[in-house]
Coordinates of C-alpha atoms in Angstrom, one line a residue:
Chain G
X1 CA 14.1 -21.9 -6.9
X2 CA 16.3 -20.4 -9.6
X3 CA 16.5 -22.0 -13.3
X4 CA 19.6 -23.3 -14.2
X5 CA 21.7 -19.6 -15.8
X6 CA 22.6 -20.6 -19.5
X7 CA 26.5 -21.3 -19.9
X8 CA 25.9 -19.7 -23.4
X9 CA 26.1 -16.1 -22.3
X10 CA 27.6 -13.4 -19.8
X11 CA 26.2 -12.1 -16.9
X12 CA 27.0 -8.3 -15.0
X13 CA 26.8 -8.0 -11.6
X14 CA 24.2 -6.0 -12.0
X15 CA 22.0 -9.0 -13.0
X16 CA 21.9 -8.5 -16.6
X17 CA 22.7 -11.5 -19.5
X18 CA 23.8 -10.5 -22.5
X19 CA 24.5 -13.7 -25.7
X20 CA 26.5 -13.1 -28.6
X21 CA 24.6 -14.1 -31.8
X22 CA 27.7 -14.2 -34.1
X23 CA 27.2 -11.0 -36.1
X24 CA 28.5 -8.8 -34.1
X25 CA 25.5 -8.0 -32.4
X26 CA 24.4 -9.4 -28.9
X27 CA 21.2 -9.6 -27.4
X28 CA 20.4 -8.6 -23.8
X29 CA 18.0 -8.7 -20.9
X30 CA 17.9 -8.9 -17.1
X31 CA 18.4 -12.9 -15.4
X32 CA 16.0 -14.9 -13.8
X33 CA 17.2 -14.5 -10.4
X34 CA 16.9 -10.2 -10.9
X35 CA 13.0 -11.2 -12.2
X36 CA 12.4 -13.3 -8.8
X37 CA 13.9 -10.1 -6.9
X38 CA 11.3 -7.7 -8.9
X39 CA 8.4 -10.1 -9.2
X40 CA 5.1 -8.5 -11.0
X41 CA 6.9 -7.0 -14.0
X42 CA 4.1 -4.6 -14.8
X43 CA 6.4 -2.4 -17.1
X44 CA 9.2 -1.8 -19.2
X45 CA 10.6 1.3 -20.4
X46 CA 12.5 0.1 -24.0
X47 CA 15.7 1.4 -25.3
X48 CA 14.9 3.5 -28.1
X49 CA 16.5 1.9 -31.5
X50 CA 19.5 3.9 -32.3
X51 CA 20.6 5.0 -28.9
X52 CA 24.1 4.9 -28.4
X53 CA 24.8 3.2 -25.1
X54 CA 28.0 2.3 -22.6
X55 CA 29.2 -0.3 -21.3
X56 CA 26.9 -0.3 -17.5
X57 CA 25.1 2.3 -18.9
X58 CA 21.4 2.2 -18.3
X59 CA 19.8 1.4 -21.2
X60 CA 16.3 0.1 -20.2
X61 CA 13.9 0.3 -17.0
X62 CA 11.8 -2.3 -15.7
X63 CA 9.0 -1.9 -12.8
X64 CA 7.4 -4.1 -10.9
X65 CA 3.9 -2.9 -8.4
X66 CA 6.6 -2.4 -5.5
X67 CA 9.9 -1.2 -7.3
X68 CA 12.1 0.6 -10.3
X69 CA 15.2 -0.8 -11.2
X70 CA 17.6 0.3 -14.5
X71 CA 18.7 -2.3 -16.6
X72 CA 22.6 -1.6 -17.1
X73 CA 23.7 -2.3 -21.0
X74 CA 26.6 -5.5 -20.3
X75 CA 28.2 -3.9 -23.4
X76 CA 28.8 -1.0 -25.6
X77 CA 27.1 -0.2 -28.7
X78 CA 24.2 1.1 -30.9
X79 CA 20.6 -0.5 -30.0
X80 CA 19.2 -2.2 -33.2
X81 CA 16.0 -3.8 -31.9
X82 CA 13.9 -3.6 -28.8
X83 CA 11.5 -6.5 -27.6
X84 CA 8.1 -4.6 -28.6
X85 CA 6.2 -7.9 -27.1
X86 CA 7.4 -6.5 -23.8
X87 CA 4.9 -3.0 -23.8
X88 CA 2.0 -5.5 -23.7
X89 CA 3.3 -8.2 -22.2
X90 CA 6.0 -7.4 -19.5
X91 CA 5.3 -10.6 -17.6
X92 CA 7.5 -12.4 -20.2
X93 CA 10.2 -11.2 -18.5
X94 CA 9.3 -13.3 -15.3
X95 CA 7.8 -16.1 -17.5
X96 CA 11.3 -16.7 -20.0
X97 CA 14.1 -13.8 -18.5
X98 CA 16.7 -16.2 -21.1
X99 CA 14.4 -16.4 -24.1
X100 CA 11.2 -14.4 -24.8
X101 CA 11.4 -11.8 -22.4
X102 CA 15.1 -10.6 -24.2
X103 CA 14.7 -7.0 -23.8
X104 CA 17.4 -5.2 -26.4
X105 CA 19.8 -6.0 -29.5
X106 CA 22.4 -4.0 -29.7
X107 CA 25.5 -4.0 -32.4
X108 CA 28.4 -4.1 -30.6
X109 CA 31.2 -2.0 -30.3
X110 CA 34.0 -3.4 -28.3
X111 CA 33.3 -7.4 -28.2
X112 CA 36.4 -8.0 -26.1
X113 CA 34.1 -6.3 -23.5
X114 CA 32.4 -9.4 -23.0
X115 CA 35.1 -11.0 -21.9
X116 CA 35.4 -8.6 -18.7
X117 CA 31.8 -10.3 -17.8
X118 CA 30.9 -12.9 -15.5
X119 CA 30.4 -16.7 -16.9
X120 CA 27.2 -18.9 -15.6
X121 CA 29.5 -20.6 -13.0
X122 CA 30.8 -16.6 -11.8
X123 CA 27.4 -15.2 -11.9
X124 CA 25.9 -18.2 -9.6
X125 CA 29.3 -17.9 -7.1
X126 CA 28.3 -13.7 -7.6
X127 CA 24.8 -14.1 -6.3
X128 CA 25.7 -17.1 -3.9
X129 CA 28.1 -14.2 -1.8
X130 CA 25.6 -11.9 -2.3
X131 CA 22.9 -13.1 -0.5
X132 CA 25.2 -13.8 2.7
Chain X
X1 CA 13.3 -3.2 14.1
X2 CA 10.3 -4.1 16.0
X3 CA 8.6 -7.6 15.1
X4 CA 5.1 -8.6 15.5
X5 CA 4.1 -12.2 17.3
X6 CA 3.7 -13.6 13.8
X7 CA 7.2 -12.3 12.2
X8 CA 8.7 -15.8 12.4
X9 CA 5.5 -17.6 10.6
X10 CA 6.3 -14.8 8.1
X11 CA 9.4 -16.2 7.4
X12 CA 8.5 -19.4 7.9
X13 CA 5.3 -18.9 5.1
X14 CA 8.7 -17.3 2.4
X15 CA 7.6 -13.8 2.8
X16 CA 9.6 -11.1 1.6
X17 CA 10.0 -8.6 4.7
X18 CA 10.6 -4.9 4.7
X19 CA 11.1 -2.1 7.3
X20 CA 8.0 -0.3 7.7
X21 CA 8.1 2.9 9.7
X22 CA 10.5 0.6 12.0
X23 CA 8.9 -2.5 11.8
X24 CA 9.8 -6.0 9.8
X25 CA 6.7 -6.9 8.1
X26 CA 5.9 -8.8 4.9
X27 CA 5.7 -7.1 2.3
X28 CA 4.6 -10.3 0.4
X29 CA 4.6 -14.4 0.5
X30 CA 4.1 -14.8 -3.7
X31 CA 3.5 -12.0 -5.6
X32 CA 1.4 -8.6 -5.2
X33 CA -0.7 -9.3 -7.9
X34 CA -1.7 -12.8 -7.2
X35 CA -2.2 -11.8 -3.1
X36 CA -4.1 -8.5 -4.5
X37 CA -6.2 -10.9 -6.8
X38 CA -6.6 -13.0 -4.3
X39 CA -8.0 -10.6 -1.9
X40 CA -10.5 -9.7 -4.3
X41 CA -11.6 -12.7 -5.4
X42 CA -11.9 -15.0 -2.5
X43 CA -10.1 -14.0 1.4
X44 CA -6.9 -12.7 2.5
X45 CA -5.4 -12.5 5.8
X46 CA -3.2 -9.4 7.0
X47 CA -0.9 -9.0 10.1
X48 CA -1.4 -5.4 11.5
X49 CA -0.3 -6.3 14.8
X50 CA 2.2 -2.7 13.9
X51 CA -0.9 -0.7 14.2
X52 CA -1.6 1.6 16.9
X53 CA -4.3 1.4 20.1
X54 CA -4.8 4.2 22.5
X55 CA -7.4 4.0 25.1
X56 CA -9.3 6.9 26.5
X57 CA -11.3 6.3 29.4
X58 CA -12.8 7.5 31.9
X59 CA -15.2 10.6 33.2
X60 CA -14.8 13.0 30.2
X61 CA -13.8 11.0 27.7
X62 CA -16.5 12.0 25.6
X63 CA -15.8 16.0 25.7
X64 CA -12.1 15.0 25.5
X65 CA -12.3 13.4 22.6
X66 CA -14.8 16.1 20.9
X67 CA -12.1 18.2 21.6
X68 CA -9.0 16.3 19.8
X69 CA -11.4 14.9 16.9
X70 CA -12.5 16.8 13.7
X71 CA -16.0 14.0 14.2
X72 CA -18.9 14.3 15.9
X73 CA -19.0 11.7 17.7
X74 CA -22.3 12.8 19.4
X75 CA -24.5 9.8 19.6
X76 CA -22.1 7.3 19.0
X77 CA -23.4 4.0 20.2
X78 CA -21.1 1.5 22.1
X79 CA -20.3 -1.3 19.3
X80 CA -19.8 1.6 16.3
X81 CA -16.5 2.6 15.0
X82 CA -15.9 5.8 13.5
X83 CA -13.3 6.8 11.3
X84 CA -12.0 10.5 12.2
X85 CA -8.9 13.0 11.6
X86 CA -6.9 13.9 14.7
X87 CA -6.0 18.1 13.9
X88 CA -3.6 19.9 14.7
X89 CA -3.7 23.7 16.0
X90 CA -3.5 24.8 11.9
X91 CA -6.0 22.0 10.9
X92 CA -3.0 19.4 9.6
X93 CA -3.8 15.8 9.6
X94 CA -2.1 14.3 12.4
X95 CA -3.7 11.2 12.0
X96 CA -6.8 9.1 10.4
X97 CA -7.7 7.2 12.7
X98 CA -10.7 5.0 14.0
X99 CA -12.8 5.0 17.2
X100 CA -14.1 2.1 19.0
X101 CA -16.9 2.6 21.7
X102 CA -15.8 -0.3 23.7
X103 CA -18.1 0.5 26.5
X104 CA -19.2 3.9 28.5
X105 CA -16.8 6.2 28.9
X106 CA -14.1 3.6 27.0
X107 CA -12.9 4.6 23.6
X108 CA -10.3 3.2 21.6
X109 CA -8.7 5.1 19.0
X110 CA -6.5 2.8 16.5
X111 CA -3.9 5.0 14.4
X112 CA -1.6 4.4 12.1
X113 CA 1.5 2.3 13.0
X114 CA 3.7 5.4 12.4
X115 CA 1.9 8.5 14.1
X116 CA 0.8 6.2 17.5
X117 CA 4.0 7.6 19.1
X118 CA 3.1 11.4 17.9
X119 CA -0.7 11.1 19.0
X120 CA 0.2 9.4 22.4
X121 CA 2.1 12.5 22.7
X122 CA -0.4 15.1 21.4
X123 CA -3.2 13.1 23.6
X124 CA -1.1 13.3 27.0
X125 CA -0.2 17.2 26.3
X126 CA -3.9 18.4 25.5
X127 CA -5.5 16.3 28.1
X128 CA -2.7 18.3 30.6
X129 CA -3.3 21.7 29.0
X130 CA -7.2 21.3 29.0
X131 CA -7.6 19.7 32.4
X132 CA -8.9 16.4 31.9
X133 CA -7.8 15.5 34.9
X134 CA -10.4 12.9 35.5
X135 CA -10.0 10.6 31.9
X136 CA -6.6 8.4 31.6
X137 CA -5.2 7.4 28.9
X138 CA -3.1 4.5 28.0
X139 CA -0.7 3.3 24.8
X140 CA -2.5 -0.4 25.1
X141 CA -0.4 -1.5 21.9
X142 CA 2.2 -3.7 22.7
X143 CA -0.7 -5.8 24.5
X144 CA -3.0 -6.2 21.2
X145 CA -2.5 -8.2 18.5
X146 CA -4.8 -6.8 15.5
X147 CA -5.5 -9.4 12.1
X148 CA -7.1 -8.4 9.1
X149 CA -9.4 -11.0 7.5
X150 CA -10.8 -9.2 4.1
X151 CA -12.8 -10.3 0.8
X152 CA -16.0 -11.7 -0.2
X153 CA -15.0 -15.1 1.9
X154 CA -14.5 -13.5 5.3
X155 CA -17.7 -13.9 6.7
X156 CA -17.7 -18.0 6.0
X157 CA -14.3 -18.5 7.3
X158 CA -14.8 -16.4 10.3
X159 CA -17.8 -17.4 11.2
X160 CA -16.2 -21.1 11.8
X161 CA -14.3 -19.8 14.8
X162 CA -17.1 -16.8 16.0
X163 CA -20.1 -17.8 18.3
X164 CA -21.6 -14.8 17.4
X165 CA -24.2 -14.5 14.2
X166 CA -21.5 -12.4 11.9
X167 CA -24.1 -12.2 9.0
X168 CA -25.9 -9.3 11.4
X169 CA -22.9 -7.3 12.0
X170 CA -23.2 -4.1 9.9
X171 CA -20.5 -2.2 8.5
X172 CA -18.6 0.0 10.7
X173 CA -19.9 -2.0 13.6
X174 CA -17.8 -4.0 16.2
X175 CA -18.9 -7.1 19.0
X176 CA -17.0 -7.7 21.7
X177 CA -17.1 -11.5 21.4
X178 CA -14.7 -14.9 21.2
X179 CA -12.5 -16.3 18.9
X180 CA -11.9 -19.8 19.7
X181 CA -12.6 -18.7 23.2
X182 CA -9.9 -16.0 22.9
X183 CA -11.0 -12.9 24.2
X184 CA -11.5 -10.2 21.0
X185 CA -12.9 -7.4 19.5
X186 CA -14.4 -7.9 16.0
X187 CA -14.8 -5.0 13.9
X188 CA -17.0 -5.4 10.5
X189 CA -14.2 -2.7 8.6
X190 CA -11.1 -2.9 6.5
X191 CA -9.0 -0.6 4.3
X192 CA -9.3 -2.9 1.0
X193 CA -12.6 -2.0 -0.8
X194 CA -14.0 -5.4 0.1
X195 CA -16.3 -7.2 3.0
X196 CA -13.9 -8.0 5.8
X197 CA -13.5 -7.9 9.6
X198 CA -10.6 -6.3 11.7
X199 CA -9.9 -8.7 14.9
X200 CA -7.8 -7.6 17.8
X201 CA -6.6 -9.8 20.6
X202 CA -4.3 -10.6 23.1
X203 CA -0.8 -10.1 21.5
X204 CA 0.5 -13.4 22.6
X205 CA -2.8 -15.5 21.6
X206 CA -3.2 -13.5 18.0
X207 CA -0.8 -16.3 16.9
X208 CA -3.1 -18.6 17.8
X209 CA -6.3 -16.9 16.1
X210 CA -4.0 -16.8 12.7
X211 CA -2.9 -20.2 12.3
X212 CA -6.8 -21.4 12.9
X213 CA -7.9 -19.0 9.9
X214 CA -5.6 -20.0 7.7
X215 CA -6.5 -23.5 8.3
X216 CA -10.3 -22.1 8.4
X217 CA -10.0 -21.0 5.4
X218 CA -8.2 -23.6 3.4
X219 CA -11.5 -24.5 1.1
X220 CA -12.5 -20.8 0.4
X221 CA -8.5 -19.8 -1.1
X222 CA -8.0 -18.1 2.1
X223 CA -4.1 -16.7 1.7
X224 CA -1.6 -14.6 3.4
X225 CA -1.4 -11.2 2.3
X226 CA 1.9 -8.9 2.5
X227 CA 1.6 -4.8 3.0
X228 CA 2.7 -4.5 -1.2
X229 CA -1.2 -5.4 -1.9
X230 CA -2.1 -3.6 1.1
X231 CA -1.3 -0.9 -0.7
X232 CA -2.5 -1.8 -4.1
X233 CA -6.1 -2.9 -2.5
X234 CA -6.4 0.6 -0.3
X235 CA -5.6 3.0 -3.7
X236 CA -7.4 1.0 -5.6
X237 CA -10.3 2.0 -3.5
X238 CA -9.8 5.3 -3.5
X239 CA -8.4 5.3 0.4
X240 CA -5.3 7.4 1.5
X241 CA -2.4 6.3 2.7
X242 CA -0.8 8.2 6.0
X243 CA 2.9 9.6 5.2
X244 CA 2.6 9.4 1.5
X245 CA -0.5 11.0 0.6
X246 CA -1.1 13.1 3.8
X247 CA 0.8 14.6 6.2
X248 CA 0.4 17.5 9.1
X249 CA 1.1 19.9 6.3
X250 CA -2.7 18.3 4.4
X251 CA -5.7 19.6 5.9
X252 CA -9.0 17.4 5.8
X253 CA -10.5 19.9 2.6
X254 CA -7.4 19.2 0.7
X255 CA -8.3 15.7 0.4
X256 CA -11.8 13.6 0.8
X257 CA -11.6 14.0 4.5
X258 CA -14.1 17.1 4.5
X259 CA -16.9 14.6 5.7
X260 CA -15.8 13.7 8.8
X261 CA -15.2 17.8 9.8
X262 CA -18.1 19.1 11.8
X263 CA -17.5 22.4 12.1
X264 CA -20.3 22.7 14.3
X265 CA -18.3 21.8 17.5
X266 CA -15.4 23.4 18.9
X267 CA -12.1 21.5 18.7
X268 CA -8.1 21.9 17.7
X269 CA -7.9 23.0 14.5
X270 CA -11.5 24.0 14.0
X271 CA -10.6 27.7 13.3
X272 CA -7.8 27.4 10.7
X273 CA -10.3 24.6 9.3
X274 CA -13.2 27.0 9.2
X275 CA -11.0 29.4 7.4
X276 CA -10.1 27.3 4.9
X277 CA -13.5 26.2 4.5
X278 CA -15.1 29.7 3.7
X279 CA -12.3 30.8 1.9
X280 CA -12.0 27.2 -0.4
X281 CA -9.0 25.6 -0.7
X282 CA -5.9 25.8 -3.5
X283 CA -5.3 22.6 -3.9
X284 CA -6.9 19.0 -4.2
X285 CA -5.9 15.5 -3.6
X286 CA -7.1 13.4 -7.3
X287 CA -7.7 10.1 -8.5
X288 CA -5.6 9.7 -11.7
X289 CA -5.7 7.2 -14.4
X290 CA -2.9 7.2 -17.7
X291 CA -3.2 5.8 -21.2
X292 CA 0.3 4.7 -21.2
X293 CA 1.9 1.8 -19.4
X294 CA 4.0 2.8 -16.8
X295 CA 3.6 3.3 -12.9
X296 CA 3.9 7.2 -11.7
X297 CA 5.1 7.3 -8.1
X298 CA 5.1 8.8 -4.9
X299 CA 6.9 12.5 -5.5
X300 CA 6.7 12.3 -9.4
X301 CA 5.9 16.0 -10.7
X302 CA 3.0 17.2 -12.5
X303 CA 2.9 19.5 -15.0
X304 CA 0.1 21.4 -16.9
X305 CA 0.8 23.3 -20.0
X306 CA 4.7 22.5 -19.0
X307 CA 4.5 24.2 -15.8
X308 CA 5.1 22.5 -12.7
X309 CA 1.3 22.7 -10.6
X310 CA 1.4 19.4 -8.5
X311 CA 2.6 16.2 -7.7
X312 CA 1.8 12.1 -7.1
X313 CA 1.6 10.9 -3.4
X314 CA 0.5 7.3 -4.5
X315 CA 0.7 5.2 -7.3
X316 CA 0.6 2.1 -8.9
X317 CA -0.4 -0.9 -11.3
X318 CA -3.7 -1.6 -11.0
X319 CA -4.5 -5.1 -10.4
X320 CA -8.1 -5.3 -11.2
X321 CA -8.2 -2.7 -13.8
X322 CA -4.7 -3.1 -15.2
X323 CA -3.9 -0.2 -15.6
X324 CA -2.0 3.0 -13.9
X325 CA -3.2 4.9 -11.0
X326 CA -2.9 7.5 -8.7
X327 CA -3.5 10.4 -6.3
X328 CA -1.7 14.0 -6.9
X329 CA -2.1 16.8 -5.6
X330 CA -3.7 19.5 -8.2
X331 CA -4.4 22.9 -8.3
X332 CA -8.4 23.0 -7.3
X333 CA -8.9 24.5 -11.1
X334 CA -7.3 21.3 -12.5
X335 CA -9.4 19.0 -10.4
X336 CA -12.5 18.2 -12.2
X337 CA -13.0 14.4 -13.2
X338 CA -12.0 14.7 -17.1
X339 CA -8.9 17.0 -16.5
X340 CA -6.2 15.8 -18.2
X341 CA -2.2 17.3 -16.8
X342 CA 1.2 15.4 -17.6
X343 CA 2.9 13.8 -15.1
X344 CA 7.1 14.1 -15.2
X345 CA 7.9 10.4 -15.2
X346 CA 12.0 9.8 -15.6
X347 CA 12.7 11.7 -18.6
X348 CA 9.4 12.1 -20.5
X349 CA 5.9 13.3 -19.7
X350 CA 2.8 10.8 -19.4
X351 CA -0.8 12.6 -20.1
X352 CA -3.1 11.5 -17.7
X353 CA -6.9 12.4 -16.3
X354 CA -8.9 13.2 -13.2
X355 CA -11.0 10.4 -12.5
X356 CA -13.6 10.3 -9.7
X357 CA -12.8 8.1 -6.8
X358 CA -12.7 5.4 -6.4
X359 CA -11.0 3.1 -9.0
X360 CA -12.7 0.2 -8.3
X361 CA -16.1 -0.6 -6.5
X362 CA -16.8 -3.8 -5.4
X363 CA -20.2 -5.5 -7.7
X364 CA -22.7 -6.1 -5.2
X365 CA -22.3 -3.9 -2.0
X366 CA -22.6 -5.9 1.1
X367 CA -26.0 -5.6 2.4
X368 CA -25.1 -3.0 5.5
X369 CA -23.2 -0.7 3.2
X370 CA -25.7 1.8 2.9
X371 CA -25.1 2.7 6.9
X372 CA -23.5 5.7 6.8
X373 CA -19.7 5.3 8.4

């Protein structure tokens, strides 16, 4: 079963969370029902720091034994940080998608985008269709 | 899609299913590394009811089948299983396949799930052209049901269900026999790296001979296993994969299949194979390992020196070793254990070395091993 999605952030339909710390900056990484899809994260390709990045542009990649999938930025902007835990320890990813297994900070350009994102209630009624 | 008897305790167990060459199988219950783990470390139980069974029997089934197969099956005793390639005209893999003395003049050749159509095929049109008039053969698949029980528990939790003493059975070696009075064959084989038995019965009892293993095998952490460690358990051993890493256009000396070639027999493909042989071959099938996280897949380039001289046909995170592996296809030169090449993985290039096969090797070989297969 799912965890409960955190009603501090903003999900993409793409299955990405992204939290605004208050600095302009946001932190993001992939939710906990895209880490129950993948299973076995095995790898994760990190953002290098610096990149400039779209809104929905791919901006990381994570692999599980089976499968590749991107992970889409929820917002533009410059990548400040990347979760270094993650090259030895992808599996955080599957163990804490919402707090240790964060994969990128970025500093944002456009904050307003994150208002064109889904909330935790629109994300859950997102996957709910989805799935039927 | 086609479904096997067990599909709906599939769904019923939470599997994640996939289409596989037009079947819905599980591709796993939990996770690939836990079932893969599992496997290893205790017992796993796979469907492979998809698989294919062609019999041959019949007068002439012998000479017919030293005629289609790159083996010598020459003294071949009823209860041994051989593993063989099926050639075509130019020496291209049309199959790997295993045969199954069942009894004189009786064979049973089990193929891959995805060629079974082709080989029926290609067995119907060469027995015609050749005039085997006297042999019939027969696409017995939708009547067998085929389980694989493998790991270093199978014997124990088999052996609760099997009248037969299983601790005698060597390797490569079959018994006609019952499970739980249910008419089977039980081969000592599997495509994992570990000890393990192959069981084929009735389609519409198999159910049956699953649900008592799993119960069976409760106390030894007996599980379910989905095709994703399938996969992960057969590379990791060194063993090929039909589709991905070999196709009609592979020949046997391209990739570790030289052993079961006997050139000293006439049949299809023997020629171009001969050929090849004398003149040596371009390029090899490798085991690959990489420094860097990271899994290289199936069609992923390889480069040496920045040219473009190969590419993967399996890879993946190793369970057991953590860590990435592979099988590419190399120029022979490059295809010495030690050789290192790059491999084209998105947009960068991973360094990464010629191993010898295979990754992993089970600790204590069971007892048998030593018979050659």
């Amino acid at each position: 079963m799912s965890k409960v999605n955190p009603t501090d952030r903003r999900y993409t339909r793409e299955h990405e969370w992204v939290i605004d710390n208050g600095d302009e900056t946001a932190t993001i990484g992939i939710t906990d029902h895209a880490q129950e899809l993948l299973t076995d994260i095995v790898f994760v390709e990190l953002p290098e720091i610096g990149r400039q990045v779209k809104q929905l542009e791919a901006v990381a990649v994570v692999e599980s034994v089976k499968s590749v999938s991107d992970v889409y930025s929820p917002v533009t902007g410059e990548v400040i940080e990347a979760n270094q835990k993650l090259e030895q320890s992808p599996e955080l990813i599957n163990q804490d998608p919402y707090g240790k297994g964060w994969i990128a900070k970025l500093k944002m350009e456009h904050p307003e985008e994150l208002q064109t994102l889904l909330d935790a209630s629109g994300y859950e009624a997102f996957i709910a269709t989805e799935q039927h | 899609m086609n479904k096997t008897p067990l599909y709906n305790r599939h769904v019923a167990l939470g599997a994640r299913i996939i289409d596989f060459g037009g079947w819905a199988m599980p591709v796993q219950y939990t996770n690939v590394i836990e079932e893969h783990l599992t496997t290893r470390s205790a017992a796993g139980l796979f469907d492979i009811c998809h698989m294919g069974e062609i019999d041959v029997r019949g007068e002439g089934a012998f000479d017919f089948l030293q005629h289609v197969l790159s083996r010598n099956i020459d003294g071949q005793q009823i209860g041994q299983m051989k593993l063989s390639v099926l050639a075509n005209e130019e020496g291209g893999i049309m199959d790997d396949l295993t045969v199954y003395l069942l009894d004189e003049n009786h064979y049973r050749l089990v193929t891959n799930a995805t060629t079974k159509d082709k080989d029926y095929a290609w067995l119907l049109k060469v027995k015609e052209q050749k005039g085997f008039s006297q042999i019939e053969i027969t696409d017995e698949t939708d009547g067998i049901g085929k389980l694989d029980l493998q790991g270093p528990r199978s014997e124990d939790i088999l052996q609760q269900i099997v009248p037969a003493n299983l601790h005698q059975m060597k390797y490569y070696h079959f018994i006609q026999t019952k499970v739980l009075n249910i008419p089977a064959v039980v081969s000592r084989s599997g495509y994992t790296g570990e000890d393990g038995f192959e069981i084929y019965a009735p389609h519409d009892r198999i159910g049956e001979i699953w649900d008592r293993l799993l119960q069976a095998g409760v106390d030894y952490g007996l599980k379910p296993i989905g095709l994703g460690a399938r996969d992960t358990l057969r590379l990791e051993s060194g063993m090929m994969l039909y589709g991905n890493d070999m196709d009609e256009t592979v020949t046997p000396y391209e990739v570790v299949y030289g052993w079961i070639v006997n050139l000293g027999k006439d049949f299809v493909g023997r020629d171009a194979l001969d050929k090849q042989f004398s003149e040596g071959v371009k390029r090899k099938l490798v085991g690959f390992t990489m420094w860097e996280r990271g899994i290289a897949r199936h069609g992923y380039k390889v480069f040496k020196d920045g040219k473009e001289v190969g590419i993967v046909t399996s890879g993946t995170h190793s369970p057991t070793l953590e860590k990435a592996i592979g099988l590419a296809f190399v120029p022979v030169e490059l295809s010495k254990p030690g050789t290192t090449f790059d491999i084209q993985i998105r947009n960068h290039f991973t360094a990464a070395q010629v191993v010898s096969m295979p990754f992993y090797k089970k600790e204590k070989q069971y007892v048998f091993f030593n018979t050659f297969i």
